[in-house]
XYZ file of C-alpha atoms in Angstrom:
533
model
C 86.003 -10.625 -18.344
C 85.389 -7.352 -17.136
C 81.776 -7.913 -17.434
C 81.817 -11.183 -15.987
C 83.479 -9.947 -12.713
C 81.549 -7.095 -12.262
C 78.365 -9.261 -12.206
C 79.867 -11.766 -10.019
C 80.498 -9.073 -7.175
C 77.015 -7.901 -7.897
C 75.375 -11.123 -7.518
C 76.942 -12.537 -4.303
C 76.046 -9.403 -1.989
C 72.480 -9.639 -3.299
C 72.200 -13.214 -2.446
C 73.698 -12.910 0.893
C 71.285 -9.667 1.548
C 68.268 -12.023 0.613
C 69.396 -14.949 2.939
C 70.033 -12.656 5.813
C 66.618 -11.280 5.349
C 65.143 -14.815 5.437
C 67.326 -15.583 8.316
C 66.369 -12.563 10.449
C 62.449 -13.196 9.749
C 62.957 -16.697 11.043
C 64.905 -15.611 14.041
C 62.085 -13.367 15.188
C 59.424 -15.555 14.905
C 60.991 -18.336 16.958
C 62.079 -16.029 19.461
C 59.850 -12.726 19.437
C 60.699 -9.944 21.921
C 58.745 -9.559 25.045
C 56.583 -6.416 24.142
C 53.465 -6.627 26.042
C 52.366 -3.396 27.636
C 52.679 -2.693 31.274
C 49.324 -3.625 33.068
C 48.445 -1.808 35.925
C 45.034 -3.711 36.933
C 46.214 -7.510 37.296
C 43.318 -9.525 37.325
C 42.788 -13.285 37.862
C 45.210 -13.669 40.509
C 45.172 -16.719 42.451
C 46.514 -17.598 45.965
C 47.015 -21.309 46.587
C 46.063 -21.197 50.470
C 47.509 -23.778 52.475
C 45.276 -22.807 55.593
C 42.088 -22.917 53.277
C 42.705 -25.665 51.106
C 41.857 -24.029 48.405
C 42.722 -21.141 45.615
C 41.708 -17.285 46.532
C 41.062 -15.162 43.411
C 42.354 -11.704 43.802
C 43.489 -8.455 41.827
C 45.984 -5.825 42.397
C 45.597 -2.113 41.081
C 49.298 -0.924 40.858
C 50.354 3.085 40.873
C 50.959 4.639 38.150
C 54.696 4.423 37.134
C 55.152 1.568 39.096
C 57.123 -0.372 36.406
C 59.512 2.590 35.841
C 60.705 2.834 39.592
C 61.853 1.011 42.535
C 59.782 2.589 45.294
C 58.231 0.894 48.035
C 54.294 1.614 48.432
C 51.573 1.389 51.226
C 48.780 -1.160 50.791
C 44.962 -0.896 50.702
C 42.967 -3.919 51.114
C 39.778 -3.352 49.550
C 36.971 -5.970 50.472
C 33.858 -6.473 48.768
C 30.463 -7.079 50.154
C 27.804 -9.925 50.347
C 27.228 -12.139 47.881
C 29.932 -10.933 45.367
C 33.472 -11.284 44.610
C 37.083 -9.426 43.980
C 35.519 -7.955 40.642
C 33.012 -5.702 42.098
C 35.741 -3.031 43.397
C 37.242 -2.528 39.595
C 33.869 -3.264 37.567
C 30.747 -1.661 39.312
C 33.401 0.221 41.620
C 35.544 1.531 39.302
C 38.216 2.061 41.834
C 40.939 2.809 39.138
C 38.893 5.986 37.921
C 38.816 7.184 41.381
C 42.662 6.534 42.421
C 43.448 8.449 39.034
C 41.249 11.016 39.695
C 43.207 11.670 43.026
C 46.714 11.448 41.582
C 48.296 14.653 42.997
C 46.004 14.343 46.430
C 46.845 11.156 47.558
C 50.309 9.269 47.709
C 50.577 6.368 44.989
C 49.415 3.049 46.919
C 48.741 -0.460 45.950
C 45.320 -1.939 46.049
C 44.546 -5.329 46.798
C 41.169 -7.059 46.355
C 40.729 -10.487 47.487
C 37.920 -12.834 47.206
C 35.806 -12.975 50.398
C 33.777 -16.274 50.277
C 30.726 -14.553 52.167
C 32.683 -15.562 55.682
C 32.651 -11.811 56.725
C 36.451 -12.127 56.520
C 36.974 -13.653 60.038
C 37.561 -17.504 60.439
C 34.257 -19.383 60.792
C 32.680 -20.224 64.296
C 33.338 -23.973 63.964
C 36.917 -23.737 62.805
C 36.098 -25.004 59.430
C 37.525 -22.160 57.372
C 40.062 -19.871 58.924
C 39.662 -16.923 56.657
C 41.032 -14.375 58.786
C 43.899 -16.561 59.680
C 44.580 -16.907 55.704
C 44.370 -13.164 55.215
C 46.896 -12.474 57.764
C 49.407 -15.216 57.634
C 49.144 -15.874 54.071
C 47.538 -13.089 51.948
C 49.553 -10.117 53.187
C 53.067 -12.135 53.504
C 52.483 -12.993 49.818
C 51.488 -9.622 48.838
C 54.707 -8.320 50.805
C 56.553 -10.878 48.760
C 55.424 -10.225 45.508
C 55.011 -6.410 44.938
C 57.395 -3.629 46.349
C 55.110 -2.729 49.425
C 56.022 -1.146 52.514
C 56.066 -3.813 55.154
C 54.518 -1.832 58.217
C 51.066 -1.847 59.985
C 51.235 2.008 59.376
C 51.386 1.327 55.815
C 48.318 -1.162 55.832
C 45.001 -0.058 55.336
C 41.766 -2.153 54.736
C 38.599 -0.254 53.244
C 35.303 -2.520 52.670
C 31.691 -1.761 51.597
C 28.948 -3.658 53.140
C 30.062 -7.074 54.391
C 33.698 -5.727 53.228
C 32.892 -2.701 55.486
C 32.760 -5.156 58.604
C 35.953 -6.655 57.583
C 37.413 -3.445 57.163
C 36.894 -2.908 60.784
C 37.395 -6.218 62.274
C 40.324 -7.063 60.649
C 42.371 -3.822 62.402
C 40.440 -4.100 65.581
C 41.601 -7.768 66.226
C 45.070 -7.547 64.187
C 46.265 -4.097 65.226
C 49.953 -5.166 64.818
C 49.262 -5.963 60.953
C 46.732 -3.155 59.980
C 46.200 0.431 61.684
C 43.730 2.410 59.163
C 40.094 1.004 58.543
C 37.470 2.574 56.439
C 34.025 0.978 56.809
C 31.532 1.832 54.386
C 27.692 0.936 55.246
C 29.128 -1.873 57.454
C 27.146 -4.703 57.468
C 26.654 -6.149 61.236
C 24.164 -6.398 63.914
C 23.577 -5.024 67.236
C 22.831 -7.286 69.975
C 19.098 -6.554 69.814
C 19.322 -6.591 65.981
C 21.090 -10.072 65.946
C 18.466 -11.359 68.098
C 15.593 -10.085 65.827
C 16.960 -11.015 62.821
C 14.666 -13.569 60.474
C 15.189 -17.240 60.879
C 16.032 -17.540 57.444
C 18.268 -14.285 57.144
C 20.133 -15.334 60.874
C 20.310 -19.372 59.317
C 21.571 -18.541 55.971
C 24.139 -15.440 56.769
C 25.245 -15.073 60.084
C 24.963 -18.505 62.047
C 27.398 -19.846 59.416
C 29.991 -17.330 60.251
C 29.365 -16.355 63.890
C 27.475 -19.056 65.233
C 26.010 -20.802 67.424
C 24.183 -22.912 64.882
C 21.324 -22.798 62.307
C 17.833 -22.673 64.245
C 19.286 -20.741 67.196
C 16.668 -18.125 68.521
C 16.566 -15.141 70.919
C 19.216 -14.369 73.203
C 20.869 -18.227 72.522
C 21.946 -16.479 69.181
C 24.459 -14.315 71.420
C 27.271 -16.788 71.414
C 30.476 -15.554 72.970
C 32.146 -16.203 69.545
C 29.712 -13.490 68.235
C 30.384 -10.948 71.220
C 34.096 -11.167 70.775
C 33.654 -10.111 66.820
C 31.241 -7.792 67.898
C 32.181 -4.005 67.936
C 29.508 -3.279 70.503
C 31.423 -5.688 72.878
C 34.772 -4.869 72.489
C 34.701 -0.805 72.001
C 32.224 -1.161 75.056
C 35.005 -1.506 78.168
C 36.793 1.355 79.923
C 40.434 0.672 78.530
C 40.337 0.748 75.082
C 44.214 1.376 74.750
C 44.368 -1.755 72.576
C 43.168 0.106 69.858
C 44.802 3.473 70.533
C 46.846 3.299 67.167
C 43.815 2.630 64.737
C 42.613 5.352 62.683
C 39.187 4.882 61.791
C 36.771 6.708 59.225
C 32.931 5.148 59.202
C 30.673 6.227 56.618
C 26.835 5.146 56.140
C 23.793 6.699 54.092
C 20.929 7.807 55.879
C 18.532 5.959 53.549
C 20.377 2.346 54.730
C 17.779 0.288 56.248
C 19.113 -1.680 59.263
C 22.489 -0.797 58.895
C 22.037 2.816 59.200
C 21.087 2.004 62.676
C 23.817 -0.421 63.171
C 26.418 2.635 62.508
C 24.856 5.111 63.939
C 24.479 3.292 66.851
C 28.298 2.102 66.821
C 29.380 6.130 66.555
C 27.475 7.099 69.601
C 28.898 4.075 71.508
C 32.444 5.438 70.276
C 31.938 9.103 71.180
C 30.510 7.686 74.614
C 33.600 5.637 75.141
C 35.877 8.767 73.682
C 36.951 6.094 71.131
C 38.785 8.531 68.290
C 37.450 7.898 64.921
C 35.569 10.032 61.838
C 31.816 9.575 61.302
C 29.951 10.455 57.898
C 26.339 10.549 57.095
C 25.207 11.772 53.756
C 21.884 11.049 51.401
C 22.199 7.706 50.069
C 21.244 3.797 50.396
C 23.147 0.639 49.834
C 24.890 0.928 46.636
C 28.108 1.798 44.660
C 26.068 5.104 43.606
C 26.521 6.146 47.721
C 30.449 4.408 48.109
C 31.667 5.741 45.043
C 30.777 9.663 46.744
C 32.578 8.291 49.667
C 36.128 7.368 48.093
C 37.257 10.811 47.761
C 37.795 11.569 51.599
C 38.313 7.831 52.512
C 41.396 7.811 50.165
C 42.485 11.103 51.388
C 42.260 9.816 55.132
C 44.317 6.908 54.133
C 46.669 8.897 52.535
C 47.341 11.309 55.348
C 47.337 8.272 57.858
C 50.146 6.430 56.056
C 51.779 9.908 56.344
C 51.061 10.058 59.441
C 49.248 13.369 59.067
C 46.324 14.399 61.251
C 43.087 14.402 59.277
C 41.749 17.993 59.154
C 39.388 18.744 62.137
C 37.682 20.984 59.939
C 36.710 21.053 56.249
C 36.839 23.971 53.962
C 34.863 27.065 54.940
C 31.684 27.114 52.685
C 32.004 30.123 50.558
C 29.577 33.335 51.553
C 30.188 35.180 48.342
C 29.388 38.785 48.399
C 28.827 40.442 51.927
C 25.535 42.354 52.584
C 25.700 45.644 53.642
C 23.908 46.909 57.299
C 21.029 48.688 54.685
C 20.179 45.513 53.147
C 18.178 44.297 56.155
C 15.693 45.760 58.855
C 14.590 45.368 62.083
C 11.446 44.629 63.738
C 10.635 44.498 67.198
C 8.059 41.776 68.853
C 7.490 42.155 72.613
C 10.452 43.332 73.587
C 12.803 40.955 70.951
C 14.887 42.647 68.260
C 14.213 40.671 65.151
C 16.326 41.084 61.931
C 14.507 40.898 58.440
C 16.024 39.533 55.222
C 13.572 40.372 52.588
C 13.879 38.690 48.675
C 15.715 41.605 46.326
C 13.089 42.061 44.177
C 10.407 42.312 47.205
C 9.957 46.177 46.482
C 9.162 45.646 42.804
C 6.611 42.858 43.153
C 3.449 42.000 44.381
C 4.238 38.316 45.292
C 3.842 36.345 48.421
C 6.938 34.796 49.937
C 7.611 31.772 51.804
C 9.343 32.555 55.105
C 12.526 31.119 57.003
C 12.810 31.488 60.843
C 15.847 30.772 62.083
C 16.422 31.077 65.854
C 19.737 32.414 66.115
C 22.340 31.131 68.406
C 25.450 33.662 67.646
C 28.603 34.114 69.055
C 28.957 36.355 72.260
C 29.279 39.682 70.990
C 29.152 38.919 67.361
C 25.386 38.926 66.479
C 25.901 41.704 63.854
C 28.586 39.968 62.192
C 27.123 36.458 62.440
C 23.685 38.202 60.745
C 25.791 39.441 58.115
C 27.340 36.127 57.340
C 24.291 33.910 57.404
C 22.208 36.658 55.740
C 24.765 36.863 53.094
C 24.585 33.435 52.285
C 21.231 32.900 52.194
C 20.756 35.950 50.087
C 23.780 34.875 47.407
C 22.284 31.579 47.176
C 18.665 33.019 46.178
C 20.277 35.070 43.642
C 21.734 32.031 42.082
C 18.479 29.959 42.604
C 19.747 27.674 44.843
C 17.155 28.248 47.144
C 14.111 30.197 46.408
C 13.361 34.056 47.037
C 12.145 34.041 50.789
C 11.964 36.110 53.811
C 14.182 35.140 56.663
C 13.349 36.460 60.055
C 16.277 36.231 62.433
C 15.334 35.703 66.092
C 18.161 35.782 68.426
C 18.124 32.388 70.788
C 17.617 33.155 74.765
C 15.571 31.512 77.375
C 12.747 33.567 76.641
C 11.977 31.812 73.320
C 8.424 30.377 73.961
C 5.538 29.172 71.726
C 3.797 32.073 72.554
C 6.351 34.387 71.320
C 6.729 32.429 68.608
C 3.069 32.321 67.301
C 3.078 36.233 67.986
C 6.172 37.015 65.715
C 4.680 34.706 63.048
C 1.298 36.641 63.563
C 3.368 40.008 63.060
C 5.449 38.821 60.432
C 2.484 37.555 58.328
C 0.756 40.936 58.980
C 3.435 43.491 58.062
C 4.991 41.408 55.492
C 3.627 39.422 52.022
C 4.192 36.145 53.302
C 2.441 32.577 52.215
C 0.485 31.941 55.286
C 1.033 27.960 54.915
C 2.368 25.739 57.319
C 4.104 24.166 54.279
C 5.535 27.305 53.201
C 7.176 28.045 56.673
C 10.379 26.744 57.982
C 11.924 27.046 61.364
C 15.686 26.205 61.830
C 17.959 26.560 64.908
C 21.363 26.355 65.437
C 23.125 24.971 68.761
C 20.747 25.793 71.748
C 18.657 27.282 68.942
C 18.104 24.386 67.241
C 16.809 22.638 70.865
C 14.238 25.258 71.043
C 13.274 24.903 67.651
C 12.713 21.084 68.086
C 10.820 21.612 71.413
C 8.477 24.500 69.617
C 7.468 21.818 67.007
C 6.475 19.443 69.643
C 4.454 22.026 71.384
C 2.640 23.235 68.364
C 2.999 21.148 65.058
C 0.930 23.228 63.321
C 3.227 26.024 62.626
C 5.860 24.653 60.503
C 5.867 22.316 57.571
C 9.886 22.023 58.382
C 12.425 21.841 60.945
C 16.056 22.140 60.211
C 18.174 21.320 63.442
C 21.735 22.320 62.906
C 23.989 21.040 65.549
C 21.206 21.319 68.173
C 22.052 20.645 71.707
C 19.952 17.629 71.824
C 19.731 14.918 74.489
C 17.639 11.572 74.549
C 14.791 13.239 76.189
C 14.946 16.798 74.570
C 12.071 16.286 72.256
C 9.695 13.775 70.065
C 9.194 14.277 66.324
C 6.133 15.119 64.775
C 4.446 12.830 61.935
C 3.424 15.643 59.322
C 6.809 17.844 59.824
C 10.017 17.295 57.781
C 13.034 17.151 59.412
C 16.432 17.923 58.555
C 19.124 16.576 61.068
C 22.277 17.834 60.705
C 25.558 17.349 62.979
C 29.214 17.185 62.900
C 30.775 14.151 64.350
C 32.422 16.154 67.182
C 29.362 18.076 68.317
C 27.928 17.257 71.800
C 24.567 16.688 71.012
C 25.126 13.120 69.276
C 23.313 10.788 71.657
C 20.214 13.295 71.069
C 20.528 13.036 67.045
C 20.767 8.907 67.551
C 17.589 9.010 69.716
C 15.313 11.215 67.067
C 16.832 9.985 64.216
C 15.837 6.412 65.537
C 12.157 7.546 66.379
C 12.040 9.321 62.895
C 13.045 6.405 61.106
C 10.946 3.945 62.907
C 7.739 6.289 62.752
C 8.566 6.749 59.310
C 8.474 10.605 59.298
C 10.115 12.583 56.619
C 13.888 13.272 56.891
C 17.371 14.192 55.697
C 20.280 12.975 57.848
C 23.884 14.733 57.869
C 26.657 14.051 60.334
C 29.638 16.223 58.533
C 33.265 16.662 59.550
C 34.082 19.608 61.857
C 33.376 20.590 65.476
C 31.306 23.079 67.110
C 31.683 26.360 65.937
C 29.561 29.206 63.918
C 31.872 28.398 61.134
C 30.522 24.888 61.434
C 26.841 26.030 61.269
C 27.657 28.171 58.223
C 29.072 24.856 56.250
C 26.095 22.900 57.469
C 24.023 25.521 56.340
C 25.497 25.708 52.802
C 24.905 22.041 52.516
C 21.521 21.981 53.349
C 20.342 24.151 50.610
C 19.069 21.233 48.108
C 16.554 20.116 51.322
C 15.575 23.788 52.164
C 14.847 24.373 48.716
C 12.167 21.746 48.819
C 10.983 22.613 51.906
C 10.460 26.447 51.103
C 8.817 25.438 47.674
C 6.667 22.873 49.623
């Protein structure tokens, strides 16, 4: 009896244990727990648009930690280019890596990537496809209702490239009560002259379906009122621009673009003339994500500053000059009563080499020539030592009204006589800053056989200052607040039209000596090539 009781007590709990395992297993299979990991990048999303009478595909990139907070976030609408769709931003554009790389430097934001249908983000001129209406009346409210956004115009930015660059400008310009931050990258649009000159095939397929008036239109008949109302060359070309006072705009376009480099540079020139506040950048590059990805950093910081109501810095961080040279590290030379300063390569006294020569027509700060010479010579010497530019002789010529072609020819002759120089045009570079740049450009026009390269750094150019010479390389450098913008626009246009070798840079900053040093630091890749020519 005792053994039977003990057996019975053992058997019953074991049976229930086995049954409970089966029961629990069946329950987990029929009612699995939701353990799907949080996905920040939401793709293949759809908006069923009543206005368009069709669905709209879009993607969303949420901030890190979105699922663990109840915070609300600014929104950035990312617009793709012609012939592409919303996937471009998170595939070729790799926007997630860019956003994550700026954590700590930018505030967390929600990024929305909508499908554009090749409609330039406007309502189609004949009313059959009201895309902008859908964007403003359906997409934005839906995003605000679906995600934890900051529902305010100052918390919405639009950033796009190519066709999307135009969208990034026109959406805020026509809807400043909805968006206030605009980042056009390589904006695809046309000036009136470009619109009239567009090939018939391109006009009929790409432009007429969106801006009108109709396929087959030619000449000035293409300039419909619908086009003009949506053209920044018209709505920014007026005396009263108060309707746009709240907009914060950063325009960025590569110097190797085809027609778009003219479009964007002409727009910058117009906006400067009309005192329309904006930032403008030009770097080396063309129409590709290789260029646009390099634009992300400043663009996203610009947006982050804007949504926080922080002024974007008017000046960048100063270039690193490095170890300063002493007064004994350079020497003086007088030519026809003009006192020059000469910087020789470090190894000049221990070699028998001949060296290329950089002639700097130097517009120094008043009563600060010595300090400025030490700064610019130190920057050049340290970068020669590091190998960023070749070992060269640098001749500093004080800028003045007495600068003439005869004086420069005499200086070159004496430098070639007294120093070991490479007496070839291609190894001789002239550089000028501010008024020194104006004189440098004029000298090249008067005698294009003297120098192989001309570097103009925030030169005070006008549209009538100078013509470019076909066998000279030009490096055009200016900040977006410098006064010579119209002259640069004119010279750049001529250089491009005449297929002259060039590099063009428009940088952040104003008119200061520090700004010249910053531009000099950015020019070293081109300066190296010119001195090694």
